[in-house]
PDB file of C-alpha atoms and ligand atoms in Angstrom:
ATOM      1  CA  MET A   1     376.188 -96.126  27.189  1.00 74.00           C
ATOM      2  CA  ASP A   2     376.223 -94.088  30.413  1.00 90.00           C
ATOM      3  CA  ARG A   3     378.891 -94.980  32.933  1.00 97.00           C
ATOM      4  CA  VAL A   4     377.115 -95.183  36.289  1.00 98.00           C
ATOM      5  CA  ALA A   5     378.830 -95.378  39.692  1.00 98.00           C
ATOM      6  CA  VAL A   6     377.658 -95.724  43.261  1.00 98.00           C
ATOM      7  CA  CYS A   7     379.406 -94.027  46.206  1.00 98.00           C
ATOM      8  CA  PRO A   8     378.011 -95.912  49.209  1.00 98.00           C
ATOM      9  CA  GLY A   9     378.426 -95.181  52.883  1.00 97.00           C
ATOM     10  CA  SER A  10     376.920 -94.296  56.234  1.00 97.00           C
ATOM     11  CA  PHE A  11     377.606 -90.556  55.824  1.00 97.00           C
ATOM     12  CA  ASP A  12     376.787 -89.793  59.477  1.00 97.00           C
ATOM     13  CA  PRO A  13     377.495 -87.007  58.599  1.00 98.00           C
ATOM     14  CA  ILE A  14     379.148 -86.306  55.240  1.00 98.00           C
ATOM     15  CA  THR A  15     382.649 -84.776  55.576  1.00 98.00           C
ATOM     16  CA  TYR A  16     384.983 -82.950  53.190  1.00 97.00           C
ATOM     17  CA  GLY A  17     386.704 -86.325  52.728  1.00 97.00           C
ATOM     18  CA  HIS A  18     383.500 -87.884  51.345  1.00 98.00           C
ATOM     19  CA  LEU A  19     382.758 -84.789  49.296  1.00 98.00           C
ATOM     20  CA  ASP A  20     386.177 -84.923  47.663  1.00 97.00           C
ATOM     21  CA  ILE A  21     385.565 -88.534  46.555  1.00 98.00           C
ATOM     22  CA  ILE A  22     382.038 -87.717  45.308  1.00 98.00           C
ATOM     23  CA  GLU A  23     383.283 -84.718  43.310  1.00 98.00           C
ATOM     24  CA  ARG A  24     386.130 -86.666  41.707  1.00 98.00           C
ATOM     25  CA  THR A  25     383.802 -89.595  40.915  1.00 98.00           C
ATOM     26  CA  SER A  26     381.360 -87.188  39.251  1.00 98.00           C
ATOM     27  CA  LYS A  27     384.132 -86.155  36.848  1.00 98.00           C
ATOM     28  CA  VAL A  28     384.949 -89.720  35.832  1.00 97.00           C
ATOM     29  CA  PHE A  29     381.403 -91.142  35.571  1.00 98.00           C
ATOM     30  CA  ASP A  30     378.330 -89.876  33.727  1.00 98.00           C
ATOM     31  CA  LYS A  31     376.046 -90.504  36.677  1.00 98.00           C
ATOM     32  CA  VAL A  32     376.812 -90.966  40.369  1.00 98.00           C
ATOM     33  CA  TYR A  33     374.430 -92.284  43.013  1.00 98.00           C
ATOM     34  CA  VAL A  34     375.475 -91.464  46.554  1.00 98.00           C
ATOM     35  CA  SER A  35     373.783 -94.242  48.503  1.00 98.00           C
ATOM     36  CA  VAL A  36     373.136 -93.909  52.210  1.00 98.00           C
ATOM     37  CA  LEU A  37     372.817 -97.158  54.139  1.00 96.00           C
ATOM     38  CA  LYS A  38     369.394 -97.101  55.835  1.00 93.00           C
ATOM     39  CA  ASN A  39     369.514 -99.854  58.435  1.00 82.00           C
ATOM     40  CA  SER A  40     373.056 -99.685  59.697  1.00 74.00           C
ATOM     41  CA  SER A  41     374.010-101.657  62.794  1.00 79.00           C
ATOM     42  CA  LYS A  42     375.966 -98.582  63.915  1.00 77.00           C
ATOM     43  CA  PRO A  43     373.931 -96.206  66.070  1.00 79.00           C
ATOM     44  CA  GLY A  44     373.477 -93.023  64.068  1.00 94.00           C
ATOM     45  CA  LEU A  45     373.493 -89.365  65.070  1.00 97.00           C
ATOM     46  CA  PHE A  46     371.517 -88.228  62.025  1.00 97.00           C
ATOM     47  CA  THR A  47     368.525 -90.162  60.656  1.00 96.00           C
ATOM     48  CA  PRO A  48     368.891 -91.519  57.095  1.00 96.00           C
ATOM     49  CA  ASP A  49     366.471 -88.806  55.904  1.00 97.00           C
ATOM     50  CA  GLU A  50     368.567 -86.087  57.563  1.00 98.00           C
ATOM     51  CA  ARG A  51     371.766 -87.496  56.045  1.00 98.00           C
ATOM     52  CA  VAL A  52     370.226 -87.498  52.569  1.00 98.00           C
ATOM     53  CA  GLU A  53     369.029 -83.914  52.997  1.00 98.00           C
ATOM     54  CA  LEU A  54     372.473 -82.773  54.173  1.00 98.00           C
ATOM     55  CA  ILE A  55     374.247 -84.545  51.304  1.00 98.00           C
ATOM     56  CA  GLU A  56     371.787 -83.004  48.828  1.00 98.00           C
ATOM     57  CA  THR A  57     372.560 -79.557  50.212  1.00 98.00           C
ATOM     58  CA  VAL A  58     376.322 -79.904  49.832  1.00 98.00           C
ATOM     59  CA  THR A  59     376.349 -81.637  46.427  1.00 98.00           C
ATOM     60  CA  GLN A  60     374.021 -79.200  44.630  1.00 98.00           C
ATOM     61  CA  GLU A  61     376.814 -78.022  42.352  1.00 97.00           C
ATOM     62  CA  PHE A  62     377.280 -81.497  40.843  1.00 98.00           C
ATOM     63  CA  PRO A  63     374.438 -82.003  38.340  1.00 97.00           C
ATOM     64  CA  ASN A  64     375.140 -85.697  37.699  1.00 98.00           C
ATOM     65  CA  VAL A  65     375.033 -86.653  41.395  1.00 98.00           C
ATOM     66  CA  GLU A  66     371.856 -88.077  42.932  1.00 98.00           C
ATOM     67  CA  ILE A  67     371.337 -89.107  46.544  1.00 98.00           C
ATOM     68  CA  ARG A  68     369.430 -92.248  47.500  1.00 98.00           C
ATOM     69  CA  GLN A  69     368.889 -94.432  50.558  1.00 97.00           C
ATOM     70  CA  PHE A  70     369.378 -98.155  50.332  1.00 97.00           C
ATOM     71  CA  ASP A  71     368.558-101.174  52.368  1.00 95.00           C
ATOM     72  CA  GLY A  72     369.865-104.707  51.956  1.00 96.00           C
ATOM     73  CA  LEU A  73     372.788-105.586  49.760  1.00 97.00           C
ATOM     74  CA  LEU A  74     374.825-102.927  48.019  1.00 98.00           C
ATOM     75  CA  VAL A  75     375.186-105.029  44.868  1.00 98.00           C
ATOM     76  CA  ASP A  76     371.370-105.201  44.593  1.00 98.00           C
ATOM     77  CA  PHE A  77     371.185-101.425  44.814  1.00 98.00           C
ATOM     78  CA  CYS A  78     373.860-101.182  42.105  1.00 98.00           C
ATOM     79  CA  LYS A  79     371.812-103.495  39.861  1.00 98.00           C
ATOM     80  CA  ASP A  80     368.643-101.453  40.495  1.00 98.00           C
ATOM     81  CA  VAL A  81     370.301 -98.235  39.312  1.00 98.00           C
ATOM     82  CA  GLY A  82     372.359 -99.851  36.528  1.00 98.00           C
ATOM     83  CA  ALA A  83     375.739 -99.116  38.117  1.00 98.00           C
ATOM     84  CA  GLY A  84     378.813-101.064  37.024  1.00 97.00           C
ATOM     85  CA  ALA A  85     381.109 -99.617  39.666  1.00 98.00           C
ATOM     86  CA  ILE A  86     381.288 -98.905  43.369  1.00 98.00           C
ATOM     87  CA  VAL A  87     383.653 -96.072  44.288  1.00 98.00           C
ATOM     88  CA  ARG A  88     385.171 -95.799  47.765  1.00 98.00           C
ATOM     89  CA  GLY A  89     387.832 -93.596  49.298  1.00 97.00           C
ATOM     90  CA  LEU A  90     390.948 -95.082  50.857  1.00 96.00           C
ATOM     91  CA  ARG A  91     392.487 -92.922  53.573  1.00 93.00           C
ATOM     92  CA  ALA A  92     395.274 -95.030  54.993  1.00 90.00           C
ATOM     93  CA  VAL A  93     396.594 -98.575  55.250  1.00 90.00           C
ATOM     94  CA  SER A  94     394.275 -99.072  58.232  1.00 88.00           C
ATOM     95  CA  ASP A  95     391.274 -98.842  55.863  1.00 93.00           C
ATOM     96  CA  PHE A  96     392.668-101.534  53.612  1.00 95.00           C
ATOM     97  CA  GLU A  97     391.651-104.716  55.425  1.00 96.00           C
ATOM     98  CA  TYR A  98     388.006-103.726  55.845  1.00 96.00           C
ATOM     99  CA  GLU A  99     387.819-102.470  52.273  1.00 97.00           C
ATOM    100  CA  MET A 100     389.332-105.698  50.970  1.00 97.00           C
ATOM    101  CA  GLN A 101     386.631-107.655  52.801  1.00 97.00           C
ATOM    102  CA  LEU A 102     383.879-105.467  51.356  1.00 97.00           C
ATOM    103  CA  THR A 103     385.259-105.693  47.851  1.00 98.00           C
ATOM    104  CA  SER A 104     385.869-109.440  47.954  1.00 98.00           C
ATOM    105  CA  MET A 105     382.380-110.155  49.295  1.00 98.00           C
ATOM    106  CA  ASN A 106     380.732-107.829  46.794  1.00 98.00           C
ATOM    107  CA  ARG A 107     382.672-109.489  43.972  1.00 98.00           C
ATOM    108  CA  LYS A 108     381.515-112.913  45.179  1.00 98.00           C
ATOM    109  CA  LEU A 109     377.926-111.667  45.227  1.00 98.00           C
ATOM    110  CA  ASP A 110     378.157-110.067  41.785  1.00 98.00           C
ATOM    111  CA  SER A 111     381.304-110.328  39.708  1.00 98.00           C
ATOM    112  CA  THR A 112     379.993-107.844  37.113  1.00 97.00           C
ATOM    113  CA  ILE A 113     380.260-104.953  39.555  1.00 98.00           C
ATOM    114  CA  ASP A 114     383.753-103.617  40.110  1.00 98.00           C
ATOM    115  CA  THR A 115     385.019-101.603  43.067  1.00 98.00           C
ATOM    116  CA  ILE A 116     387.315 -98.667  42.415  1.00 98.00           C
ATOM    117  CA  TYR A 117     389.333 -96.941  45.123  1.00 97.00           C
ATOM    118  CA  MET A 118     390.431 -93.344  45.107  1.00 97.00           C
ATOM    119  CA  MET A 119     393.126 -92.200  47.500  1.00 96.00           C
ATOM    120  CA  THR A 120     391.606 -89.569  49.743  1.00 93.00           C
ATOM    121  CA  ASN A 121     393.114 -86.102  49.402  1.00 93.00           C
ATOM    122  CA  ASN A 122     395.936 -85.877  51.983  1.00 93.00           C
ATOM    123  CA  ASN A 123     394.236 -82.898  53.630  1.00 93.00           C
ATOM    124  CA  TYR A 124     391.382 -85.169  54.656  1.00 94.00           C
ATOM    125  CA  SER A 125     393.060 -88.523  55.207  1.00 92.00           C
ATOM    126  CA  PHE A 126     392.740 -88.211  59.006  1.00 93.00           C
ATOM    127  CA  ILE A 127     388.998 -87.378  59.028  1.00 95.00           C
ATOM    128  CA  SER A 128     386.192 -89.773  59.809  1.00 96.00           C
ATOM    129  CA  SER A 129     382.545 -89.075  60.597  1.00 96.00           C
ATOM    130  CA  SER A 130     383.126 -90.590  64.065  1.00 95.00           C
ATOM    131  CA  ILE A 131     385.972 -88.211  64.886  1.00 97.00           C
ATOM    132  CA  VAL A 132     383.983 -85.247  63.558  1.00 98.00           C
ATOM    133  CA  LYS A 133     381.036 -86.202  65.807  1.00 97.00           C
ATOM    134  CA  GLU A 134     383.276 -86.571  68.835  1.00 97.00           C
ATOM    135  CA  VAL A 135     384.835 -83.129  68.328  1.00 98.00           C
ATOM    136  CA  ALA A 136     381.467 -81.495  67.578  1.00 98.00           C
ATOM    137  CA  LYS A 137     379.926 -83.066  70.683  1.00 98.00           C
ATOM    138  CA  TYR A 138     382.311 -81.031  72.833  1.00 98.00           C
ATOM    139  CA  ASP A 139     381.811 -77.940  70.666  1.00 96.00           C
ATOM    140  CA  GLY A 140     385.264 -78.252  69.083  1.00 97.00           C
ATOM    141  CA  LYS A 141     386.130 -76.641  65.774  1.00 96.00           C
ATOM    142  CA  VAL A 142     385.088 -78.729  62.762  1.00 97.00           C
ATOM    143  CA  GLU A 143     384.939 -75.989  60.114  1.00 96.00           C
ATOM    144  CA  ASP A 144     388.023 -77.299  58.302  1.00 96.00           C
ATOM    145  CA  VAL A 145     386.674 -80.819  57.955  1.00 97.00           C
ATOM    146  CA  VAL A 146     382.966 -80.430  57.128  1.00 98.00           C
ATOM    147  CA  PRO A 147     381.011 -77.956  54.969  1.00 98.00           C
ATOM    148  CA  PRO A 148     379.322 -75.052  56.847  1.00 98.00           C
ATOM    149  CA  GLU A 149     375.841 -76.608  56.509  1.00 98.00           C
ATOM    150  CA  ILE A 150     377.064 -79.748  58.277  1.00 98.00           C
ATOM    151  CA  GLU A 151     378.731 -77.690  60.990  1.00 98.00           C
ATOM    152  CA  VAL A 152     375.395 -75.957  61.646  1.00 97.00           C
ATOM    153  CA  ALA A 153     373.529 -79.289  61.705  1.00 98.00           C
ATOM    154  CA  LEU A 154     376.070 -80.720  64.184  1.00 98.00           C
ATOM    155  CA  LYS A 155     375.731 -77.687  66.451  1.00 97.00           C
ATOM    156  CA  LYS A 156     371.943 -78.133  66.416  1.00 97.00           C
ATOM    157  CA  LYS A 157     372.182 -81.844  67.253  1.00 97.00           C
ATOM    158  CA  PHE A 158     374.484 -81.194  70.180  1.00 97.00           C
ATOM    159  CA  ASN A 159     372.599 -78.074  71.354  1.00 91.00           C
ATOM    160  CA  HIS A 160     375.592 -75.790  70.902  1.00 92.00           C
ATOM    161  CA  GLU A 161     373.698 -73.058  69.023  1.00 79.00           C
TER     162      GLU A 161
HETATM  163  O1  PNS B   1     380.664 -95.613  55.416  1.00 89.30           O
HETATM  164  P1  PNS B   1     380.713 -97.064  55.754  1.00 89.30           P
HETATM  165  O2  PNS B   1     379.955 -97.328  57.024  1.00 89.30           O
HETATM  166  O3  PNS B   1     382.124 -97.589  55.792  1.00 89.30           O
HETATM  167  O4  PNS B   1     379.956 -97.842  54.555  1.00 89.30           O
HETATM  168  C1  PNS B   1     379.779 -99.227  54.599  1.00 89.30           C
HETATM  169  C2  PNS B   1     378.821 -99.710  53.489  1.00 89.30           C
HETATM  170  C3  PNS B   1     377.497 -98.973  53.579  1.00 89.30           C
HETATM  171  C4  PNS B   1     379.448 -99.487  52.151  1.00 89.30           C
HETATM  172  C5  PNS B   1     378.630-101.258  53.721  1.00 89.30           C
HETATM  173  O5  PNS B   1     378.292-101.484  55.064  1.00 89.30           O
HETATM  174  C6  PNS B   1     377.547-101.860  52.837  1.00 89.30           C
HETATM  175  O6  PNS B   1     377.675-101.904  51.647  1.00 89.30           O
HETATM  176  N1  PNS B   1     376.438-102.325  53.465  1.00 89.30           N
HETATM  177  C7  PNS B   1     375.311-102.915  52.767  1.00 89.30           C
HETATM  178  C8  PNS B   1     375.191-104.401  53.040  1.00 89.30           C
HETATM  179  C9  PNS B   1     376.049-105.210  52.086  1.00 89.30           C
HETATM  180  O7  PNS B   1     375.923-105.150  50.884  1.00 89.30           O
HETATM  181  N2  PNS B   1     376.942-106.052  52.654  1.00 89.30           N
HETATM  182  C10 PNS B   1     377.765-106.929  51.837  1.00 89.30           C
HETATM  183  C11 PNS B   1     379.135-106.385  51.583  1.00 89.30           C
HETATM  184  S1  PNS B   1     380.147-106.840  52.935  1.00 89.30           S
END
C-alpha cells in the first residue's frame, strides 16, 4: 500500500524552509500532496493559483510530489487523497503551541490521520513567508531564503524589477 502524506500550508510564498520539509517528506513517503489553503483568513500577497504555480516550478525535481489547492477542513482533504499523515515543519519552540492546537483539533476531527513534525533545517529556522515578504517589499536580499524563481516573483509583485 502506498504511504501518502500531505504537507499543508499557506505558502505565501514558498521558502527554502518549506522546500526542505517537502523534499525530506518525499523521501519518506511514496506520494506527497502539497496542499495550499485556498480561503485563508490571512490577506495574501500571491493568489492561490500563483502559489500553486510557484510551488510546481520549484518542486519539479521531486516526481512523487503533487500540488493541490484545498478549501474547508484539512482532514477532509487528507481523506479525499487517501493520506494517512500530515507533515509539518517545526522551527522553534514558538511554533509549538499553535502546532499543538492544529494537531489536537485534527486528531479530534479524524483520529486515523496522524501528524508528523520534522525539525526545520537550522539554516532556515528563522525564515517565515511573512518575514520574506517584508524584506522583499523594501527590495532587501532574499536570495538565501527563497529559490530564484520566488525571488523574481517577489520582485515583480513589489515592482522592483
Ligand atoms: O502555513 P500555515 O498558514 O501555518 O498553515 C495552516 C494550515 C493551512 C495548515 C491550517 O490553517 C489548516 O489546516 N487550515 C484548514 C482548516 C482546518 O482544517 N482547520 C482545522 C484544524 S485547526
